[in-house]
Amino acid sequence: MLLCIDCGNTNTVFSIWDGESFISTWRIATDHRRTADEYFVWLSTLMSLKGIHASITEAIISSTVPRVVFNLRVLCNRYFDCRPFVVGKPGCELPVAPRVDQGATVGPDRLVNAVAGFDRHGGDLIVVDFGTATTFDVIDTDGAYIGGVIAPGVNLSLEALHMAAAALPHVDITHPEKVIGTNTVACIQSGIFWGYIGLAEGVVRQIRAEHGRPMRVIATGGLAPLFDQGFDLFDKVEDDLTIHGLRLIHDYNKGLAA
């Protein structure tokens, strides 16, 4: 079985592929202090509770937090006796190389989303990921990642507002009933929600104008469904895009090694 690990700034997702489908997915808070032993105790317990007894024999990792990668590698080496592919590192190739400025680095999660988005929807695509950062990734006709946009994430904006303005409370993001808030909480919720609707609409419009061709828009990330309620922003919302991309990249590299 294949273990796909998607390590983001906030959460790390572990998902197991049995050759036909992802049979289980779990999340844990990202913490660079967590050891390989701790990962294994947590993961093996959840696998046992789920009744998964087959062995993990392969693994692939995507991580936006470099300090976490070492212990994830040790987890795979020590407990699953396999050397994982790590997206963005030597020995892990992409089906189509990104076309960005020479020497520029691209977050591995963005590269993985580009591979998955192209596989499911073809090229001339925009992938909007509502994560710790809100990112817009542009995939060309041939599947190459060609750049994008990075903006502060929704929860990051809320936290910054709360930290910088002592009188403003920390609120949960929701779809407000009205744009004009009649209390502080409602005003903040409206500002965040409608502000990010405007951000998504504006950035997508500008990307389309600059790209010069019709483009589809796919959304992913935990808050994507919230911003899809009643709006024609996205052609589709997919919560498993990154994990799907990891499997595709693993299969591609396994084919190269064959």
mmCIF file of C-alpha atoms in Angstrom:
data_model
loop_
_atom_site.group_PDB
_atom_site.id
_atom_site.type_symbol
_atom_site.label_atom_id
_atom_site.label_comp_id
_atom_site.label_asym_id
_atom_site.label_seq_id
_atom_site.Cartn_x
_atom_site.Cartn_y
_atom_site.Cartn_z
ATOM 1 C CA MET A 1 0.000 0.000 0.000
ATOM 2 C CA LEU A 2 1.036 3.582 -0.654
ATOM 3 C CA LEU A 3 1.209 6.216 2.090
ATOM 4 C CA CYS A 4 0.668 9.773 0.815
ATOM 5 C CA ILE A 5 1.685 12.537 3.233
ATOM 6 C CA ASP A 6 0.665 16.142 2.603
ATOM 7 C CA CYS A 7 2.309 18.385 5.190
ATOM 8 C CA GLY A 8 0.966 21.934 5.271
ATOM 9 C CA ASN A 9 1.710 24.821 7.582
ATOM 10 C CA THR A 10 -1.306 24.067 9.774
ATOM 11 C CA ASN A 11 -2.195 20.390 9.311
ATOM 12 C CA THR A 12 -0.571 17.247 7.952
ATOM 13 C CA VAL A 13 -2.727 14.754 6.048
ATOM 14 C CA PHE A 14 -1.923 11.026 5.880
ATOM 15 C CA SER A 15 -3.819 9.001 3.311
ATOM 16 C CA ILE A 16 -3.486 5.329 2.335
ATOM 17 C CA TRP A 17 -3.945 4.098 -1.240
ATOM 18 C CA ASP A 18 -4.578 0.373 -1.653
ATOM 19 C CA GLY A 19 -4.062 0.301 -5.411
ATOM 20 C CA GLU A 20 -7.664 1.091 -6.280
ATOM 21 C CA SER A 21 -8.812 3.820 -3.913
ATOM 22 C CA PHE A 22 -7.856 5.837 -0.842
ATOM 23 C CA ILE A 23 -9.139 3.680 1.965
ATOM 24 C CA SER A 24 -8.577 6.124 4.811
ATOM 25 C CA THR A 25 -7.383 9.665 5.488
ATOM 26 C CA TRP A 26 -6.350 11.286 8.775
ATOM 27 C CA ARG A 27 -5.187 14.738 9.859
ATOM 28 C CA ILE A 28 -2.797 15.838 12.567
ATOM 29 C CA ALA A 29 -1.538 19.287 13.552
ATOM 30 C CA THR A 30 1.794 20.079 11.902
ATOM 31 C CA ASP A 31 4.569 20.208 14.511
ATOM 32 C CA HIS A 32 8.262 20.029 13.610
ATOM 33 C CA ARG A 33 9.034 18.676 17.091
ATOM 34 C CA ARG A 34 7.013 15.508 16.517
ATOM 35 C CA THR A 35 9.307 12.500 16.187
ATOM 36 C CA ALA A 36 9.081 9.555 13.805
ATOM 37 C CA ASP A 37 8.172 7.332 16.755
ATOM 38 C CA GLU A 38 5.267 9.594 17.693
ATOM 39 C CA TYR A 39 4.025 9.594 14.105
ATOM 40 C CA PHE A 40 4.129 5.807 14.015
ATOM 41 C CA VAL A 41 2.265 5.305 17.307
ATOM 42 C CA TRP A 42 -0.456 7.712 16.164
ATOM 43 C CA LEU A 43 -0.734 6.303 12.641
ATOM 44 C CA SER A 44 -0.559 2.619 13.550
ATOM 45 C CA THR A 45 -3.244 3.101 16.216
ATOM 46 C CA LEU A 46 -5.605 4.733 13.729
ATOM 47 C CA MET A 47 -4.897 2.042 11.141
ATOM 48 C CA SER A 48 -5.693 -0.658 13.688
ATOM 49 C CA LEU A 49 -8.934 1.060 14.736
ATOM 50 C CA LYS A 50 -9.918 1.241 11.065
ATOM 51 C CA GLY A 51 -9.126 -2.451 10.592
ATOM 52 C CA ILE A 52 -6.253 -1.806 8.171
ATOM 53 C CA HIS A 53 -3.743 -4.601 8.615
ATOM 54 C CA ALA A 54 -1.915 -4.703 5.286
ATOM 55 C CA SER A 55 1.573 -3.233 5.267
ATOM 56 C CA ILE A 56 2.613 0.123 3.852
ATOM 57 C CA THR A 57 5.364 -0.544 1.309
ATOM 58 C CA GLU A 58 5.681 2.808 -0.498
ATOM 59 C CA ALA A 59 5.414 6.483 0.415
ATOM 60 C CA ILE A 60 5.481 9.986 -1.015
ATOM 61 C CA ILE A 61 5.744 13.283 0.862
ATOM 62 C CA SER A 62 4.864 16.865 0.019
ATOM 63 C CA SER A 63 5.808 19.403 2.686
ATOM 64 C CA THR A 64 5.678 23.176 2.907
ATOM 65 C CA VAL A 65 7.478 22.913 6.264
ATOM 66 C CA PRO A 66 11.084 21.800 5.612
ATOM 67 C CA ARG A 67 11.827 21.022 9.271
ATOM 68 C CA VAL A 68 9.162 18.300 9.306
ATOM 69 C CA VAL A 69 10.538 16.326 6.368
ATOM 70 C CA PHE A 70 13.389 14.660 8.267
ATOM 71 C CA ASN A 71 11.146 12.880 10.771
ATOM 72 C CA LEU A 72 8.663 11.905 8.060
ATOM 73 C CA ARG A 73 11.540 10.325 6.122
ATOM 74 C CA VAL A 74 12.634 8.472 9.258
ATOM 75 C CA LEU A 75 9.062 7.251 9.773
ATOM 76 C CA CYS A 76 9.034 5.705 6.311
ATOM 77 C CA ASN A 77 12.550 4.265 6.546
ATOM 78 C CA ARG A 78 12.344 2.885 10.067
ATOM 79 C CA TYR A 79 8.800 1.585 10.284
ATOM 80 C CA PHE A 80 7.778 0.876 6.681
ATOM 81 C CA ASP A 81 11.186 -0.050 5.282
ATOM 82 C CA CYS A 82 10.804 2.214 2.266
ATOM 83 C CA ARG A 83 12.483 5.315 0.912
ATOM 84 C CA PRO A 84 9.826 7.952 0.243
ATOM 85 C CA PHE A 85 9.681 10.227 -2.764
ATOM 86 C CA VAL A 86 9.741 13.867 -1.625
ATOM 87 C CA VAL A 87 8.208 16.379 -4.020
ATOM 88 C CA GLY A 88 10.651 19.108 -4.918
ATOM 89 C CA LYS A 89 13.705 17.075 -3.927
ATOM 90 C CA PRO A 90 16.170 15.226 -6.178
ATOM 91 C CA GLY A 91 14.867 11.854 -7.263
ATOM 92 C CA CYS A 92 11.248 12.982 -7.503
ATOM 93 C CA GLU A 93 10.359 14.196 -10.985
ATOM 94 C CA LEU A 94 7.201 15.906 -12.241
ATOM 95 C CA PRO A 95 5.385 14.816 -15.421
ATOM 96 C CA VAL A 96 5.903 18.351 -16.796
ATOM 97 C CA ALA A 97 8.547 20.711 -15.386
ATOM 98 C CA PRO A 98 7.310 24.094 -14.100
ATOM 99 C CA ARG A 99 8.043 27.152 -16.201
ATOM 100 C CA VAL A 100 8.995 29.887 -13.737
ATOM 101 C CA ASP A 101 11.932 32.255 -13.234
ATOM 102 C CA GLN A 102 15.310 30.539 -13.174
ATOM 103 C CA GLY A 103 16.270 29.715 -9.599
ATOM 104 C CA ALA A 104 12.748 30.307 -8.290
ATOM 105 C CA THR A 105 11.319 27.815 -5.840
ATOM 106 C CA VAL A 106 7.690 26.723 -5.940
ATOM 107 C CA GLY A 107 5.837 25.270 -2.965
ATOM 108 C CA PRO A 108 5.510 21.496 -3.408
ATOM 109 C CA ASP A 109 1.808 21.643 -2.614
ATOM 110 C CA ARG A 110 1.294 23.975 -5.568
ATOM 111 C CA LEU A 111 3.191 21.659 -7.896
ATOM 112 C CA VAL A 112 1.163 18.684 -6.691
ATOM 113 C CA ASN A 113 -2.112 20.559 -7.196
ATOM 114 C CA ALA A 114 -1.015 21.453 -10.730
ATOM 115 C CA VAL A 115 -0.422 17.782 -11.569
ATOM 116 C CA ALA A 116 -3.761 16.721 -10.082
ATOM 117 C CA GLY A 117 -5.708 19.574 -11.645
ATOM 118 C CA PHE A 118 -4.300 18.867 -15.107
ATOM 119 C CA ASP A 119 -5.057 15.158 -14.781
ATOM 120 C CA ARG A 120 -8.706 15.795 -13.940
ATOM 121 C CA HIS A 121 -9.468 18.935 -15.924
ATOM 122 C CA GLY A 122 -6.783 19.493 -18.532
ATOM 123 C CA GLY A 123 -4.776 22.646 -19.104
ATOM 124 C CA ASP A 124 -5.646 26.353 -19.109
ATOM 125 C CA LEU A 125 -6.643 25.916 -15.484
ATOM 126 C CA ILE A 126 -6.618 27.974 -12.297
ATOM 127 C CA VAL A 127 -6.442 26.127 -8.964
ATOM 128 C CA VAL A 128 -7.490 28.187 -5.933
ATOM 129 C CA ASP A 129 -6.335 26.681 -2.640
ATOM 130 C CA PHE A 130 -7.853 28.075 0.557
ATOM 131 C CA GLY A 131 -5.145 26.995 2.992
ATOM 132 C CA THR A 132 -2.924 28.830 5.469
ATOM 133 C CA ALA A 133 -2.261 31.035 2.451
ATOM 134 C CA THR A 134 -4.805 31.545 -0.304
ATOM 135 C CA THR A 135 -3.018 30.613 -3.518
ATOM 136 C CA PHE A 136 -3.960 30.830 -7.182
ATOM 137 C CA ASP A 137 -1.992 28.439 -9.384
ATOM 138 C CA VAL A 138 -1.990 28.640 -13.171
ATOM 139 C CA ILE A 139 -1.578 25.494 -15.287
ATOM 140 C CA ASP A 140 -0.747 25.881 -18.967
ATOM 141 C CA THR A 141 -2.143 23.896 -21.900
ATOM 142 C CA ASP A 142 0.462 21.132 -21.552
ATOM 143 C CA GLY A 143 0.096 20.771 -17.772
ATOM 144 C CA ALA A 144 3.069 22.920 -16.770
ATOM 145 C CA TYR A 145 2.821 25.081 -13.683
ATOM 146 C CA ILE A 146 3.543 28.621 -14.939
ATOM 147 C CA GLY A 147 3.067 30.786 -11.843
ATOM 148 C CA GLY A 148 0.319 32.238 -9.736
ATOM 149 C CA VAL A 149 -0.649 34.455 -6.832
ATOM 150 C CA ILE A 150 -0.164 34.175 -3.061
ATOM 151 C CA ALA A 151 -2.412 36.050 -0.615
ATOM 152 C CA PRO A 152 -2.850 35.724 3.166
ATOM 153 C CA GLY A 153 -5.160 32.893 4.135
ATOM 154 C CA VAL A 154 -8.582 33.479 5.656
ATOM 155 C CA ASN A 155 -7.727 32.305 9.162
ATOM 156 C CA LEU A 156 -4.381 34.102 9.016
ATOM 157 C CA SER A 157 -6.186 37.361 8.211
ATOM 158 C CA LEU A 158 -8.620 36.833 11.076
ATOM 159 C CA GLU A 159 -5.780 36.121 13.486
ATOM 160 C CA ALA A 160 -3.808 39.174 12.349
ATOM 161 C CA LEU A 161 -6.866 41.398 12.775
ATOM 162 C CA HIS A 162 -7.455 40.078 16.274
ATOM 163 C CA MET A 163 -3.782 40.438 17.254
ATOM 164 C CA ALA A 164 -3.331 43.951 15.846
ATOM 165 C CA ALA A 165 -6.592 45.455 17.114
ATOM 166 C CA ALA A 166 -7.028 44.738 20.810
ATOM 167 C CA ALA A 167 -10.696 45.749 20.850
ATOM 168 C CA LEU A 168 -11.677 43.363 18.061
ATOM 169 C CA PRO A 169 -12.675 39.795 19.016
ATOM 170 C CA HIS A 170 -11.594 36.598 17.314
ATOM 171 C CA VAL A 171 -14.538 35.319 15.258
ATOM 172 C CA ASP A 172 -15.413 32.258 13.213
ATOM 173 C CA ILE A 173 -15.673 32.675 9.467
ATOM 174 C CA THR A 174 -19.162 32.158 8.075
ATOM 175 C CA HIS A 175 -21.440 33.271 5.253
ATOM 176 C CA PRO A 176 -23.188 36.329 6.740
ATOM 177 C CA GLU A 177 -26.858 36.906 6.037
ATOM 178 C CA LYS A 178 -26.234 40.568 5.152
ATOM 179 C CA VAL A 179 -23.273 42.554 3.914
ATOM 180 C CA ILE A 180 -23.869 45.422 6.361
ATOM 181 C CA GLY A 181 -23.065 44.170 9.841
ATOM 182 C CA THR A 182 -24.959 45.632 12.810
ATOM 183 C CA ASN A 183 -22.463 44.512 15.461
ATOM 184 C CA THR A 184 -18.697 44.043 15.630
ATOM 185 C CA VAL A 185 -18.706 40.286 15.040
ATOM 186 C CA ALA A 186 -21.037 40.583 12.051
ATOM 187 C CA CYS A 187 -18.930 43.407 10.603
ATOM 188 C CA ILE A 188 -15.745 41.312 10.795
ATOM 189 C CA GLN A 189 -17.438 38.234 9.356
ATOM 190 C CA SER A 190 -18.811 40.284 6.475
ATOM 191 C CA GLY A 191 -15.457 41.924 5.808
ATOM 192 C CA ILE A 192 -13.625 38.608 5.712
ATOM 193 C CA PHE A 193 -16.229 36.715 3.700
ATOM 194 C CA TRP A 194 -17.001 39.372 1.105
ATOM 195 C CA GLY A 195 -13.397 40.474 1.028
ATOM 196 C CA TYR A 196 -12.267 37.002 -0.031
ATOM 197 C CA ILE A 197 -15.122 36.681 -2.521
ATOM 198 C CA GLY A 198 -13.886 39.917 -4.071
ATOM 199 C CA LEU A 199 -10.280 38.698 -3.926
ATOM 200 C CA ALA A 200 -11.120 35.464 -5.728
ATOM 201 C CA GLU A 201 -13.235 37.185 -8.378
ATOM 202 C CA GLY A 202 -10.676 39.914 -9.010
ATOM 203 C CA VAL A 203 -7.598 37.703 -9.184
ATOM 204 C CA VAL A 204 -9.290 35.124 -11.427
ATOM 205 C CA ARG A 205 -10.504 37.882 -13.746
ATOM 206 C CA GLN A 206 -7.008 39.361 -14.066
ATOM 207 C CA ILE A 207 -5.376 35.946 -14.625
ATOM 208 C CA ARG A 208 -7.852 35.157 -17.389
ATOM 209 C CA ALA A 209 -7.218 38.514 -19.046
ATOM 210 C CA GLU A 210 -3.447 38.054 -18.890
ATOM 211 C CA HIS A 211 -3.531 34.417 -20.013
ATOM 212 C CA GLY A 212 -5.639 35.293 -23.022
ATOM 213 C CA ARG A 213 -7.575 32.024 -23.266
ATOM 214 C CA PRO A 214 -10.692 30.571 -21.594
ATOM 215 C CA MET A 215 -9.795 28.993 -18.270
ATOM 216 C CA ARG A 216 -11.579 26.718 -15.815
ATOM 217 C CA VAL A 217 -11.314 27.387 -12.074
ATOM 218 C CA ILE A 218 -11.022 24.601 -9.493
ATOM 219 C CA ALA A 219 -11.052 25.231 -5.740
ATOM 220 C CA THR A 220 -9.580 23.130 -2.963
ATOM 221 C CA GLY A 221 -8.755 23.529 0.723
ATOM 222 C CA GLY A 222 -10.890 23.363 3.841
ATOM 223 C CA LEU A 223 -12.739 26.651 3.309
ATOM 224 C CA ALA A 224 -13.399 26.213 -0.406
ATOM 225 C CA PRO A 225 -16.994 24.933 0.076
ATOM 226 C CA LEU A 226 -17.820 28.045 2.153
ATOM 227 C CA PHE A 227 -16.913 30.366 -0.698
ATOM 228 C CA ASP A 228 -18.764 28.216 -3.213
ATOM 229 C CA GLN A 229 -22.172 28.701 -1.574
ATOM 230 C CA GLY A 230 -24.501 30.341 -4.039
ATOM 231 C CA PHE A 231 -21.736 31.829 -6.184
ATOM 232 C CA ASP A 232 -20.484 31.056 -9.656
ATOM 233 C CA LEU A 233 -16.819 31.392 -8.691
ATOM 234 C CA PHE A 234 -15.605 27.855 -9.323
ATOM 235 C CA ASP A 235 -16.308 25.169 -11.870
ATOM 236 C CA LYS A 236 -15.709 22.535 -9.201
ATOM 237 C CA VAL A 237 -14.604 22.142 -5.579
ATOM 238 C CA GLU A 238 -12.325 19.187 -4.808
ATOM 239 C CA ASP A 239 -11.150 18.385 -1.293
ATOM 240 C CA ASP A 240 -8.804 15.552 -2.313
ATOM 241 C CA LEU A 241 -6.831 17.346 -5.030
ATOM 242 C CA THR A 242 -3.423 17.310 -3.317
ATOM 243 C CA ILE A 243 -3.637 13.678 -2.239
ATOM 244 C CA HIS A 244 -4.684 12.687 -5.771
ATOM 245 C CA GLY A 245 -1.690 14.575 -7.157
ATOM 246 C CA LEU A 246 0.700 12.825 -4.775
ATOM 247 C CA ARG A 247 -0.471 9.450 -6.026
ATOM 248 C CA LEU A 248 -0.017 10.536 -9.636
ATOM 249 C CA ILE A 249 3.520 11.796 -8.996
ATOM 250 C CA HIS A 250 4.402 8.597 -7.152
ATOM 251 C CA ASP A 251 3.138 6.459 -10.040
ATOM 252 C CA TYR A 252 5.044 8.605 -12.548
ATOM 253 C CA ASN A 253 8.322 8.243 -10.661
ATOM 254 C CA LYS A 254 7.770 4.549 -10.089
ATOM 255 C CA GLY A 255 7.354 4.197 -13.848
ATOM 256 C CA LEU A 256 10.621 6.038 -14.450
ATOM 257 C CA ALA A 257 12.421 3.642 -12.093
ATOM 258 C CA ALA A 258 10.967 0.547 -13.767
#
